[in-house]
Amino acid sequence: MSPIFTFLFGAALLMILLVYVGTTELKRKRILGTLLTVLATALALYTIEKIGLKKGIDLQGGSEFIVELQPSPDADGKIKAVYPTDIQQAISILEKRLNPNGEKDLLLAPQGENRILIQMPGVTEEEVKNVRTQIEKVAKLEFRMVHPDSASEIAQLKASGTLSVDHVEMKSKEGPPLLVKSRPDLDGKYVSRSYAYMDPQKGWTIILEFDSKGGELFGKLTEANVGRQLGIIVDGEVFSAPNLNEAIFGGSASITGRFKEEEARALATILENPLENPMAIVSESSVSAAYGESSINQGKWVAIAGLIMTTCFMLFIYRLAGLIAIVGVLVNLSLLFGGMALFQFTLTMPGIAGIVLTIGMAIDANVLIYERLREEMANGKSLAAALESAYEKAFSAIADSNITTLISAAILFAISGGLVKGFAITLIIGLISSMFGALVVTRIIFMWVIEKGILKKLTTTSIIPDRVFDILSKAPTFIIASLVVTAISFGALIVKGKTSFGIDFRGGAIVHVELKEGKNIADSDLDALLKPLTTEDGKSIGSFYPQRKANATGGDVIAIRSEFEAGPAIEQAIKSKYQDVVQGTQVSRVGASIGSDAAKVSIIALLVALFGIFMYLVLRFEYAFALGAIVALFHDVLMVPGLCVLFGQELSLIHIGALLTIAGYSINDTIVVFDRIRETIQQGGKGGIRQLMNEAICKTLSRTLLTGPTALAPMVVLLFLGNPAMLEFALPITIGVILGTYSSIFIASPLVLWYAKKTGTSLRRQVMETHLAETITPGIGDQLKESGA
């Protein structure tokens, strides 16, 4: 798509939106809203068709690495720190090594002070091992003269127990160790080109070509040492030590070493692009194409099932109005996918979970509007008048709840990386598009069906009787119950200890093996295969912990937890022996250092999110309401991790994303209740503040109990149909939605009343003063409400 076309089309849509917001004439608003909806949806669908969605490595297969640059010694042996220039040099070298022809979809980006993120979508399983080698091989090339009497000198030094001042013993690839000079005679940085070829006599050989200065220095070195051996050293090992029969002024040299073709070609590429700093892989996620394809299929069925469940629920409760809400959700999803395609955001498996959650949250706004609509019609208003009033009164609650959720999503986007960032992106775009779907699309459809006489009355199914319950009198019982559950949650974390945390926080590796349907690998066979295994450096793989997980939309999944270095060896062994049984694999590895950093960043992110939400609430509401909301929020967020551990999960970065989402959802419910409490007080109802609060809570009870199932329905689908990655996200969200619904009724409001009584605060006076100030000086939000947006 042309950038100019996209810009102009987007500018036109923005202009239509501004005119739509500014107009009060219903016919013009209906036409503008229809035009805006049709054009925005058409652009989204066109973008999806022309550009397509960019899939993450967990959906299309490939590898993601985070590598850490290690300090290297200078010429005098002193350790040098890693500087930004070293990062850029490493990125440039890795680009040449991993993508020499520029044909691969390769992403290289700095991460922090000394780390680099490498993403390689579409890398085949056979290429992954070679990629690891290309990344970790420093390829420090040096030329050092070999001692004339190397063997005898080494024996003499060992016998006397002394060390040579000018020479050092080095392992040789061709035979016994050699004694070479302690300092390089020529550095490998002068190599301008390196390639491998098959020599009929010597086998696979690597040719090195020097630049002009290197050729001159190499010529002088060989001329001065004719008759001696020249050690060609790569990463501290002598690969070959040819005799210098004559001076070599051609500007080239060769390395032999009984190479296989693959080794020779890989080493040639690396020697042409040597690194100045060694690198270590501190995190890895490699997914086979088959595993990714299976994840896509599961994601499709989960999204469809979630949408069907939500549709059935809305049709049962709201009839035709429910169908209008579903149309709004479909437009919302079109805009979500179109936005991701337009800006080339990557769709990941957590992103699919975010889309499923968006379906539930999009319905939430519609339920809020419909419950308002039902109340206004019960008060004797016509359908058209009730509709205008419902959208006007619901606007502030919808805006406040979405803003607080956006705060959490934005912080998650800022602190996360890789797959979790995909969830944050879909959540942010989904929230924005869901507001458009609920506040514009459904309203325009209502305008048309009322204008044409298709809808004359709103028929709904009532699930809560229209009466006032004394909910606040039961508060002590519920608070005690919450304290008990909180104690159980923390107890689970204490008892489990470090095992509560997954590899994201304490390091290690986990290999997911998806089996073909109807296939199985016995535990005894798995033990017999893995126990004798060794890693690439010959060490035992250590302890491993297999766990079987059911998969409703495919074969079962075996998750094998192990030490960091053991992950690739376990994957390779299982695929080699059980290739007819295995559908696909995924390997995730996290180093201890990056796990520790992730834990610190996650704690900071949660605290910043909670503080940001609290500050917004303080600015938007009276202090008593802000305090009650934030305490209820802590109640929900602190309970979830322990309960997830109690149900057998290990805490990961996905749980942090879930907690931030729960924070947004929980505050969403609480804001709706608080908005109604403030509105009831502003209307000057009879009775004390306790009675008014009970009345307001009961008026929102139907909405609160309806939005819970609409948000839970897609999560239940994830729980029963999703793969292990989706389950890891769905369980905390399910628990969080239940807790959020509960706390908004039984925790937040009682705390507001308790605080007011304890401090002698007059909630009635504070609310009325705020209302008076807003009436005299309306803000932007009020102007939007008045315009009917």
XYZ file of N, CA and C in Angstrom, residues 195-197 204-206 259-269:
51
model
N 36.961 -18.168 2.289
C 36.042 -19.108 1.656
C 36.626 -20.521 1.740
N 35.757 -21.507 1.562
C 36.156 -22.914 1.657
C 36.070 -23.578 0.290
N 36.996 -24.518 0.046
C 36.918 -25.295 -1.191
C 37.500 -26.683 -0.928
N 38.858 -30.582 2.653
C 38.261 -29.237 2.718
C 39.234 -28.252 3.336
N 39.476 -27.183 2.611
C 40.478 -26.175 2.971
C 39.838 -24.795 2.977
N 40.321 -23.965 3.904
C 39.802 -22.587 4.006
C 40.879 -21.628 3.517
N 38.488 -31.006 7.935
C 37.136 -30.460 8.062
C 36.121 -31.288 7.282
N 34.891 -31.293 7.796
C 33.756 -31.684 6.976
C 33.310 -30.445 6.209
N 32.535 -30.659 5.132
C 32.134 -29.527 4.302
C 31.389 -28.459 5.113
N 30.425 -28.902 5.935
C 29.617 -27.952 6.706
C 30.485 -27.148 7.667
N 31.445 -27.841 8.329
C 32.337 -27.158 9.268
C 33.210 -26.135 8.540
N 33.740 -26.521 7.399
C 34.636 -25.646 6.654
C 33.917 -24.384 6.191
N 32.729 -24.559 5.648
C 31.977 -23.392 5.154
C 31.572 -22.470 6.304
N 31.134 -23.069 7.426
C 30.724 -22.265 8.579
C 31.912 -21.489 9.139
N 33.081 -22.161 9.266
C 34.256 -21.490 9.795
C 34.738 -20.390 8.859
N 34.652 -20.618 7.563
C 35.062 -19.597 6.598
C 34.212 -18.341 6.747
N 32.901 -18.533 6.913
C 32.008 -17.382 7.088
C 32.337 -16.631 8.362
